Amino acid sequence: MLQELLFSLPQVLIDGLALGAIYAVVALGYTMVYGILQLINFAHGEIFMTGAFIGTGFFIMLMGMSWAAAIPQLLLFIIVILITASFTGLIGVGMERVAYRPLRGAPRLIPLITAIGISFILQDVIRFIAELTTGRYILTGPSLFSDQITISFSSISSWFNNASFKTSFLIVLITAILLMVALDYFVNRTKWGTAIRAVSLDRETASLMSINVNKVISTTFFVGSALGGATGVLFAMQYGTIDPYIGFILGLKAFIAAVLGGIGNIRGAMLGGILLGVMEMFAAANLSVLTGGIFGAEYKDVFAFAILIIVLIFRPEGLLGKPTAEKV
Amino acid sequence: MMKEKLIGFLQNKWSQVILFTLFVVITSLSLYLSQKSVVAFLLLLASLLILYYMKLKNLTKWIIGGGILFILLPMASSGGPAFQSYMEVATMVGIYVAMALGLNIVVGLAGLLDLGFVAFFAVGAYSYAIFATPQASNFMPFGSYPLGGESFWIFLIIGGICAAIAGVLIGIPVLRVKGDYLAIVTLGFGEIIRIVFNNLDRPVNFTNGAMGISSVTPPSIFGIQLVFPHHFYFVTLVILAFTIFAVLRFEHSKLGRSWKAVRENEIAAQAMGIPLVKTKLLAFALGATFSGMMGVVFAAKQAFIDPTSFTLLESFTILVMVVLGGMGSVPGVILGAALVTILNLQVLTELTNWVNQLTLNGIINVPDALSPAKMQKLIFGLLLVIFALYRPIGLIPAKNKKFDEKKLKTNRLAIDRENTVAIDKDNV
């Protein structure tokens, strides 16, 4: 059994890293908003999905133009990701303005309900647009960076199988890491980042220190949603086919990643995302081996939720979070 | 002057009764005579809403409402071929009302946002479907399956109990987390149960996986097999009446008051001696029970179930009903559930047919993407956002029972006096 596990390990690690990087960046959006508003932004998964659609739309559009063919693919990719990120960032800001800001004093149940509503609206609006323009709501993007690369792990030791991946895997990984590093710098080293941290510590005191709380919250939503949208583009590039319903489950998984790492903690979200991605891929590849064929790969979502429940019961503050006592 | 007179006239009890009777008679007659008129059917249902606002005693309202639902509605719609489809819609309304009332206990009264509520419905549905088909012989060492139609009545209780057990099992790990986490975890559980039912055809075939379970034995009573929608209409109605009665009693019981206390402030409630875990678990279990019972009815009515009937959208639909009607308010939730179900089953389908007709005739060209039947999610989303923003209390807000302070005081004084008199007598 161990032999089988080791044999598939290189491929599992590579697939897991790609998925984990995507989870990690989406989880950042959850964690930032939770840190500042103590609110689970349910619609964040839909922002991710919107990003995937906007990005794919741009790719398709640009591919159709003759002059775009002259531009190197990498540059094209960077342009698309920047445009998509700013679009989804604005959607995030608008969402906060319409659905969350008026409810800041309301019971916590109410913003959750608007978040669910917003995510339904986004799903359906995207479906309309996709179906109106292309005739169907499942979209397949142009295949970019699709050269296969094989690393022959088998030459290292006969225990391992060879692992192969597309060039897009490298781009996903590198972009995700760049995004995370940039965010870490933004939050920890810049003036705006300091303001965000101040507001998440204590909103009222921060406003006394002449920090414009509403602006800071809007910025947080912009940054989180921009990251989510950019990840959507990465996802579309890595996996090819997208539909308006990918955001929900992926958003949930990213939320699980955020909780795993410690919600509100930015580095925790990154760690949680990578861990969850690798664990999920491991489960998908090996569950049937481990359980003697009783459970198959179709239980991988159950596995992710089981992780969430176990974390919430035994370590609700997450891996990197600090436990907080509730005050009366 | 005219306006005042009109208002005065409308406020009068007897003029209300006369107008109401007129309304009911006209709508039932038009429903009976012109079979295709969905409007008449809906207006007849709406008469119950009017009844709710009339100045009558509660008991009278219940009797009239029961009369309309049990006798008038089936009679009036029985005049033609559309009878069964009306009864089908009415049955679905009943099923959803009972489920929404169950969720209302969890979300509205106890303040625990449960996003996986359809799981309990699925548990109830599968519990009957498995035993009322040969499916059960795959794993049961004794007995012969399918069970007969009479077992349906026992399974109403068994389904409820199974769902309640599922509720407690889910509740125990979940209730250690709070608020928003609870929402996500219950959502996860709802998905887990669906995935498990979807894949439980291996290693032992419990649920027949994604293929679903078909030809579920129809229930029977006194040797009559219940197969038509109007049979299930009456079954649903009886269970619904029981549910409404139970929910109202629970709301005003000690347990109901502790739910509300937990909802308002957990820590304060705990300080007042309310056992937090027990109260929350009871909310989960009782809410699940009603859902499970209706699951049994659903399985028997459809005669076929598969995991696609129990998706996340279904859970959210029930949540929309509760939010729309008014969290914590029993009449509100009934109204919300009825509105959403009718919107889903009647209004959207009718609109789609109408739009298709127009497109066929070339009057307007509505692309397939915009067909109203596909707009469900958008409409639900808008409803949720608009109601949460502008009317979080819902269509019919919850009312707390009012106690007359003076009356309570005099009552207590009277009791005290009796006691002192009794003590005096003892002393003498």
Short mmCIF file of C-alpha atoms in Angstrom, two decimals, chain B residues 55-426:
data_model
loop_
_atom_site.label_atom_id
_atom_site.label_comp_id
_atom_site.label_asym_id
_atom_site.label_seq_id
_atom_site.Cartn_x
_atom_site.Cartn_y
_atom_site.Cartn_z
CA LYS B 55 -61.62 40.42 13.13
CA LEU B 56 -62.72 37.02 14.26
CA LYS B 57 -61.86 34.75 17.11
CA ASN B 58 -58.87 32.52 16.51
CA LEU B 59 -60.88 29.34 16.83
CA THR B 60 -63.41 30.55 14.24
CA LYS B 61 -60.58 31.38 11.88
CA TRP B 62 -59.09 27.91 12.27
CA ILE B 63 -62.44 26.26 11.62
CA ILE B 64 -63.12 28.37 8.52
CA GLY B 65 -59.58 27.91 7.22
CA GLY B 66 -59.78 24.16 7.76
CA GLY B 67 -63.13 24.09 5.99
CA ILE B 68 -61.75 25.91 2.98
CA LEU B 69 -58.70 23.70 2.73
CA PHE B 70 -60.31 20.35 3.50
CA ILE B 71 -63.60 20.70 1.67
CA LEU B 72 -63.94 23.77 -0.52
CA LEU B 73 -60.59 23.75 -2.31
CA PRO B 74 -60.67 20.10 -3.42
CA MET B 75 -64.37 20.37 -4.33
CA ALA B 76 -63.99 23.58 -6.30
CA SER B 77 -61.00 22.38 -8.27
CA SER B 78 -62.46 18.93 -8.95
CA GLY B 79 -64.56 20.13 -11.88
CA GLY B 80 -62.26 19.10 -14.69
CA PRO B 81 -59.05 17.59 -15.98
CA ALA B 82 -56.79 20.12 -14.24
CA PHE B 83 -57.89 18.78 -10.84
CA GLN B 84 -54.81 16.64 -10.27
CA SER B 85 -52.37 19.38 -11.24
CA TYR B 86 -54.02 21.80 -8.79
CA MET B 87 -53.84 19.18 -6.09
CA GLU B 88 -50.21 18.53 -6.97
CA VAL B 89 -49.37 22.20 -6.50
CA ALA B 90 -51.33 22.38 -3.27
CA THR B 91 -49.53 19.27 -1.97
CA MET B 92 -46.14 20.75 -2.77
CA VAL B 93 -47.17 23.95 -1.00
CA GLY B 94 -48.09 21.89 2.04
CA ILE B 95 -44.81 20.00 2.01
CA TYR B 96 -42.77 23.18 1.72
CA VAL B 97 -44.81 24.97 4.39
CA ALA B 98 -44.08 22.17 6.84
CA MET B 99 -40.39 22.23 5.98
CA ALA B 100 -40.20 25.99 6.27
CA LEU B 101 -41.90 25.76 9.66
CA GLY B 102 -39.24 23.26 10.69
CA LEU B 103 -36.46 25.56 9.53
CA ASN B 104 -38.21 28.43 11.25
CA ILE B 105 -37.64 26.72 14.59
CA VAL B 106 -33.92 26.52 13.90
CA VAL B 107 -33.33 29.86 12.18
CA GLY B 108 -36.21 32.02 13.35
CA LEU B 109 -36.65 30.95 16.94
CA ALA B 110 -33.25 29.64 17.98
CA GLY B 111 -31.25 31.94 15.68
CA LEU B 112 -29.02 29.17 14.28
CA LEU B 113 -28.47 29.66 10.57
CA ASP B 114 -28.77 26.18 9.09
CA LEU B 115 -27.89 26.05 5.39
CA GLY B 116 -28.10 22.30 4.98
CA PHE B 117 -31.66 21.81 6.03
CA VAL B 118 -32.65 19.73 3.03
CA ALA B 119 -30.45 16.95 4.42
CA PHE B 120 -33.16 16.06 6.94
CA PHE B 121 -35.76 15.99 4.20
CA ALA B 122 -33.49 13.60 2.32
CA VAL B 123 -33.06 11.38 5.37
CA GLY B 124 -36.83 11.12 5.76
CA ALA B 125 -37.37 10.47 2.06
CA TYR B 126 -34.70 7.80 1.84
CA SER B 127 -35.82 6.08 5.03
CA TYR B 128 -39.18 5.30 3.44
CA ALA B 129 -37.92 4.79 -0.09
CA ILE B 130 -35.35 2.19 0.94
CA PHE B 131 -37.80 0.07 2.90
CA ALA B 132 -40.71 0.44 0.51
CA THR B 133 -38.67 -0.98 -2.37
CA PRO B 134 -36.64 -4.19 -2.74
CA GLN B 135 -33.63 -2.00 -1.97
CA ALA B 136 -33.74 -2.94 1.71
CA SER B 137 -33.20 -6.64 1.04
CA ASN B 138 -29.63 -5.78 0.00
CA PHE B 139 -28.58 -5.28 3.57
CA MET B 140 -31.40 -6.34 5.90
CA PRO B 141 -30.82 -9.87 7.19
CA PHE B 142 -34.49 -10.49 8.02
CA GLY B 143 -37.92 -9.53 6.75
CA SER B 144 -39.17 -9.36 3.20
CA TYR B 145 -39.11 -6.18 1.20
CA PRO B 146 -40.74 -4.06 -0.14
CA LEU B 147 -42.90 -3.45 2.86
CA GLY B 148 -46.62 -3.01 2.23
CA GLY B 149 -48.33 0.33 1.78
CA GLU B 150 -49.65 0.31 5.34
CA SER B 151 -46.11 0.76 6.62
CA PHE B 152 -46.22 4.33 5.31
CA TRP B 153 -48.04 5.50 8.43
CA ILE B 154 -45.43 3.98 10.71
CA PHE B 155 -42.70 5.41 8.52
CA LEU B 156 -44.08 8.90 8.99
CA ILE B 157 -42.94 8.52 12.59
CA ILE B 158 -39.79 6.54 11.78
CA GLY B 159 -38.78 9.09 9.12
CA GLY B 160 -39.29 11.89 11.61
CA ILE B 161 -37.22 10.06 14.22
CA CYS B 162 -34.45 9.28 11.73
CA ALA B 163 -34.29 12.93 10.74
CA ALA B 164 -34.26 13.96 14.40
CA ILE B 165 -31.38 11.57 15.08
CA ALA B 166 -29.55 13.01 12.07
CA GLY B 167 -30.23 16.47 13.46
CA VAL B 168 -28.73 15.57 16.82
CA LEU B 169 -25.76 13.82 15.22
CA ILE B 170 -25.06 16.87 13.10
CA GLY B 171 -25.80 19.17 15.99
CA ILE B 172 -23.37 17.68 18.50
CA PRO B 173 -20.16 18.60 16.69
CA VAL B 174 -21.61 21.68 15.05
CA LEU B 175 -23.06 23.46 18.02
CA ARG B 176 -19.67 24.05 19.53
CA VAL B 177 -19.13 26.63 16.81
CA LYS B 178 -21.01 29.87 16.52
CA GLY B 179 -22.97 31.98 14.10
CA ASP B 180 -21.30 32.20 10.75
CA TYR B 181 -19.23 29.07 11.25
CA LEU B 182 -22.40 27.19 11.99
CA ALA B 183 -23.80 28.28 8.63
CA ILE B 184 -20.78 26.95 6.76
CA VAL B 185 -20.60 23.71 8.70
CA THR B 186 -24.28 22.92 8.19
CA LEU B 187 -23.85 23.77 4.53
CA GLY B 188 -21.01 21.28 4.44
CA PHE B 189 -23.12 18.65 6.16
CA GLY B 190 -25.93 19.16 3.68
CA GLU B 191 -23.47 18.52 0.88
CA ILE B 192 -21.92 15.55 2.66
CA ILE B 193 -25.27 13.84 3.07
CA ARG B 194 -26.08 14.37 -0.59
CA ILE B 195 -22.69 13.05 -1.71
CA VAL B 196 -23.02 10.07 0.60
CA PHE B 197 -26.48 9.20 -0.73
CA ASN B 198 -25.12 9.68 -4.22
CA ASN B 199 -22.33 7.16 -3.66
CA LEU B 200 -23.84 4.68 -1.25
CA ASP B 201 -24.38 2.04 -3.91
CA ARG B 202 -20.99 0.56 -3.06
CA PRO B 203 -19.81 -1.52 -1.22
CA VAL B 204 -23.36 -2.36 -0.13
CA ASN B 205 -26.15 -0.98 -2.24
CA PHE B 206 -28.15 1.15 0.20
CA THR B 207 -29.42 4.01 -1.95
CA ASN B 208 -28.81 2.86 -5.52
CA GLY B 209 -26.50 5.84 -5.96
CA ALA B 210 -27.11 8.41 -8.64
CA MET B 211 -29.68 6.15 -10.32
CA GLY B 212 -32.10 6.85 -7.53
CA ILE B 213 -34.78 4.59 -6.12
CA SER B 214 -37.80 4.09 -8.32
CA SER B 215 -41.28 2.55 -7.95
CA VAL B 216 -41.66 3.23 -4.25
CA THR B 217 -44.70 1.37 -2.90
CA PRO B 218 -47.66 3.75 -2.68
CA PRO B 219 -49.14 4.09 0.79
CA SER B 220 -52.48 2.48 1.50
CA ILE B 221 -55.16 2.95 4.09
CA PHE B 222 -58.13 0.62 4.69
CA GLY B 223 -57.13 -1.25 1.55
CA ILE B 224 -57.21 1.85 -0.66
CA GLN B 225 -53.96 2.63 -2.42
CA LEU B 226 -53.03 6.29 -2.36
CA VAL B 227 -51.62 7.13 -5.76
CA PHE B 228 -53.29 10.31 -6.97
CA PRO B 229 -52.17 13.80 -5.97
CA HIS B 230 -55.50 14.50 -4.26
CA HIS B 231 -54.91 11.57 -1.93
CA PHE B 232 -51.58 13.03 -0.94
CA TYR B 233 -53.18 16.42 -0.61
CA PHE B 234 -55.25 15.18 2.30
CA VAL B 235 -52.34 13.30 3.87
CA THR B 236 -50.19 16.43 3.63
CA LEU B 237 -52.94 18.57 5.04
CA VAL B 238 -53.35 16.40 8.12
CA ILE B 239 -49.63 16.36 8.79
CA LEU B 240 -49.44 20.08 8.14
CA ALA B 241 -52.24 20.76 10.62
CA PHE B 242 -50.35 18.71 13.19
CA THR B 243 -47.13 20.60 12.38
CA ILE B 244 -48.71 24.03 12.71
CA PHE B 245 -50.35 23.05 15.97
CA ALA B 246 -47.10 21.65 17.35
CA VAL B 247 -45.01 24.61 16.23
CA LEU B 248 -47.43 27.10 17.78
CA ARG B 249 -47.44 25.18 21.04
CA PHE B 250 -43.64 24.97 21.04
CA GLU B 251 -43.27 28.67 20.39
CA HIS B 252 -45.18 29.64 23.50
CA SER B 253 -43.78 26.91 25.71
CA LYS B 254 -40.88 27.19 28.10
CA LEU B 255 -38.67 25.66 25.40
CA GLY B 256 -39.79 28.23 22.86
CA ARG B 257 -38.98 31.05 25.21
CA SER B 258 -35.54 29.61 25.86
CA TRP B 259 -34.95 29.43 22.09
CA LYS B 260 -35.75 33.10 21.79
CA ALA B 261 -33.51 33.91 24.73
CA VAL B 262 -30.62 32.00 23.15
CA ARG B 263 -31.24 33.81 19.89
CA GLU B 264 -31.13 37.22 21.50
CA ASN B 265 -28.09 36.69 23.66
CA GLU B 266 -26.43 33.38 24.30
CA ILE B 267 -24.35 34.45 27.24
CA ALA B 268 -27.21 36.17 29.02
CA ALA B 269 -29.44 33.17 28.41
CA GLN B 270 -26.83 30.86 29.86
CA ALA B 271 -26.49 33.11 32.87
CA MET B 272 -30.23 32.80 33.42
CA GLY B 273 -29.82 29.04 33.68
CA ILE B 274 -30.83 27.94 30.21
CA PRO B 275 -28.91 24.81 29.20
CA LEU B 276 -27.39 26.02 25.95
CA VAL B 277 -26.46 22.77 24.25
CA LYS B 278 -29.69 21.00 25.15
CA THR B 279 -31.82 23.89 23.92
CA LYS B 280 -29.98 24.16 20.62
CA LEU B 281 -29.97 20.41 20.06
CA LEU B 282 -33.72 20.29 20.66
CA ALA B 283 -34.19 23.04 18.09
CA PHE B 284 -32.18 21.04 15.57
CA ALA B 285 -33.96 17.80 16.34
CA LEU B 286 -37.51 19.21 16.31
CA GLY B 287 -36.93 21.24 13.17
CA ALA B 288 -35.53 18.14 11.48
CA THR B 289 -38.48 15.99 12.57
CA PHE B 290 -41.06 17.93 10.59
CA SER B 291 -38.76 17.98 7.60
CA GLY B 292 -38.21 14.24 7.83
CA MET B 293 -41.94 13.51 8.01
CA MET B 294 -42.53 15.52 4.89
CA GLY B 295 -39.63 13.71 3.28
CA VAL B 296 -41.56 10.46 3.74
CA VAL B 297 -44.62 12.00 2.10
CA PHE B 298 -42.47 13.34 -0.72
CA ALA B 299 -40.91 9.94 -1.41
CA ALA B 300 -44.33 8.28 -1.45
CA LYS B 301 -45.82 10.97 -3.67
CA GLN B 302 -43.04 11.05 -6.25
CA ALA B 303 -42.58 7.24 -6.13
CA PHE B 304 -39.03 8.03 -7.26
CA ILE B 305 -36.22 9.82 -5.49
CA ASP B 306 -32.63 10.50 -6.37
CA PRO B 307 -29.97 12.76 -4.87
CA THR B 308 -30.70 15.61 -7.29
CA SER B 309 -33.89 16.44 -5.37
CA PHE B 310 -31.80 17.38 -2.35
CA THR B 311 -29.33 19.97 -3.60
CA LEU B 312 -28.07 23.13 -1.98
CA LEU B 313 -30.55 25.18 -3.99
CA GLU B 314 -33.33 23.34 -2.19
CA SER B 315 -31.90 24.31 1.22
CA PHE B 316 -31.63 27.91 0.11
CA THR B 317 -35.17 27.87 -1.24
CA ILE B 318 -36.44 26.95 2.21
CA LEU B 319 -34.32 29.69 3.71
CA VAL B 320 -35.79 32.22 1.27
CA MET B 321 -39.26 31.16 2.42
CA VAL B 322 -38.39 31.81 6.05
CA VAL B 323 -36.67 35.15 5.41
CA LEU B 324 -39.41 36.34 3.08
CA GLY B 325 -42.23 35.48 5.46
CA GLY B 326 -40.54 36.75 8.58
CA MET B 327 -38.06 34.89 10.73
CA GLY B 328 -39.71 33.50 13.82
CA SER B 329 -43.26 34.23 12.71
CA VAL B 330 -45.42 31.18 12.06
CA PRO B 331 -48.07 32.87 9.87
CA GLY B 332 -45.32 34.72 8.03
CA VAL B 333 -43.40 31.57 7.26
CA ILE B 334 -46.55 29.84 6.02
CA LEU B 335 -47.19 32.77 3.69
CA GLY B 336 -43.56 32.89 2.56
CA ALA B 337 -43.46 29.17 1.81
CA ALA B 338 -46.74 29.31 -0.10
CA LEU B 339 -45.61 32.33 -2.14
CA VAL B 340 -42.23 30.87 -3.08
CA THR B 341 -43.64 27.46 -3.96
CA ILE B 342 -46.38 28.95 -6.11
CA LEU B 343 -43.85 31.24 -7.73
CA ASN B 344 -41.67 28.24 -8.52
CA LEU B 345 -44.33 25.83 -9.69
CA GLN B 346 -47.00 28.04 -11.20
CA VAL B 347 -45.99 31.58 -11.93
CA LEU B 348 -42.60 30.84 -13.48
CA THR B 349 -43.87 27.95 -15.58
CA GLU B 350 -46.88 29.95 -16.75
CA LEU B 351 -44.66 32.90 -17.63
CA THR B 352 -42.28 30.62 -19.51
CA ASN B 353 -45.13 29.14 -21.51
CA TRP B 354 -46.43 32.60 -22.26
CA VAL B 355 -43.01 33.87 -23.35
CA ASN B 356 -42.50 30.76 -25.49
CA GLN B 357 -45.90 31.35 -27.07
CA LEU B 358 -44.96 34.95 -27.87
CA THR B 359 -41.65 33.87 -29.32
CA LEU B 360 -43.36 31.21 -31.44
CA ASN B 361 -45.79 33.76 -32.78
CA GLY B 362 -42.90 36.05 -33.57
CA ILE B 363 -44.22 38.95 -31.51
CA ILE B 364 -41.09 39.34 -29.42
CA ASN B 365 -37.91 37.41 -29.42
CA VAL B 366 -36.83 36.37 -25.96
CA PRO B 367 -33.61 34.38 -26.06
CA ASP B 368 -33.62 31.06 -24.30
CA ALA B 369 -31.12 32.34 -21.74
CA LEU B 370 -33.67 34.78 -20.37
CA SER B 371 -36.55 32.34 -20.05
CA PRO B 372 -38.30 32.92 -16.70
CA ALA B 373 -37.94 29.29 -15.63
CA LYS B 374 -34.20 29.81 -15.43
CA MET B 375 -34.48 33.03 -13.44
CA GLN B 376 -35.18 31.24 -10.16
CA LYS B 377 -31.79 32.00 -8.70
CA LEU B 378 -31.85 35.65 -9.68
CA ILE B 379 -35.29 36.11 -8.19
CA PHE B 380 -34.30 34.34 -4.98
CA GLY B 381 -31.13 36.37 -4.77
CA LEU B 382 -32.97 39.65 -5.23
CA LEU B 383 -35.62 38.64 -2.70
CA LEU B 384 -32.98 37.75 -0.13
CA VAL B 385 -31.03 40.98 -0.61
CA ILE B 386 -34.05 43.27 -0.74
CA PHE B 387 -35.73 41.74 2.26
CA ALA B 388 -32.55 41.61 4.32
CA LEU B 389 -31.83 45.25 3.52
CA TYR B 390 -35.23 46.86 3.71
CA ARG B 391 -37.50 44.55 5.65
CA PRO B 392 -35.52 42.09 7.74
CA ILE B 393 -38.62 41.33 9.78
CA GLY B 394 -40.37 39.82 6.75
CA LEU B 395 -43.88 40.08 5.33
CA ILE B 396 -45.71 39.20 8.53
CA PRO B 397 -43.35 40.06 11.38
CA ALA B 398 -43.14 37.88 14.45
CA LYS B 399 -45.14 39.09 17.42
CA ASN B 400 -44.33 38.29 20.97
CA LYS B 401 -47.27 37.24 23.07
CA LYS B 402 -48.43 40.22 25.09
CA PHE B 403 -49.22 39.79 28.73
CA ASP B 404 -51.45 42.23 30.51
CA GLU B 405 -49.49 43.37 33.50
CA LYS B 406 -52.51 44.31 35.57
CA LYS B 407 -54.26 41.06 34.89
CA LEU B 408 -51.20 39.07 35.88
CA LYS B 409 -50.90 41.08 39.07
CA THR B 410 -54.52 40.64 40.09
CA ASN B 411 -54.24 36.96 39.31
CA ARG B 412 -51.24 36.65 41.54
CA LEU B 413 -52.88 38.67 44.27
CA ALA B 414 -55.88 36.40 44.11
CA ILE B 415 -53.66 33.33 44.38
CA ASP B 416 -51.74 34.90 47.25
CA ARG B 417 -54.96 35.74 49.03
CA GLU B 418 -56.25 32.21 48.63
CA ASN B 419 -53.01 30.90 50.02
CA THR B 420 -53.11 33.21 53.02
CA VAL B 421 -56.72 32.28 53.64
CA ALA B 422 -55.75 28.63 53.48
CA ILE B 423 -52.88 29.22 55.88
CA ASP B 424 -55.20 31.14 58.21
CA LYS B 425 -57.63 28.26 58.17
CA ASP B 426 -54.83 25.86 59.02
#
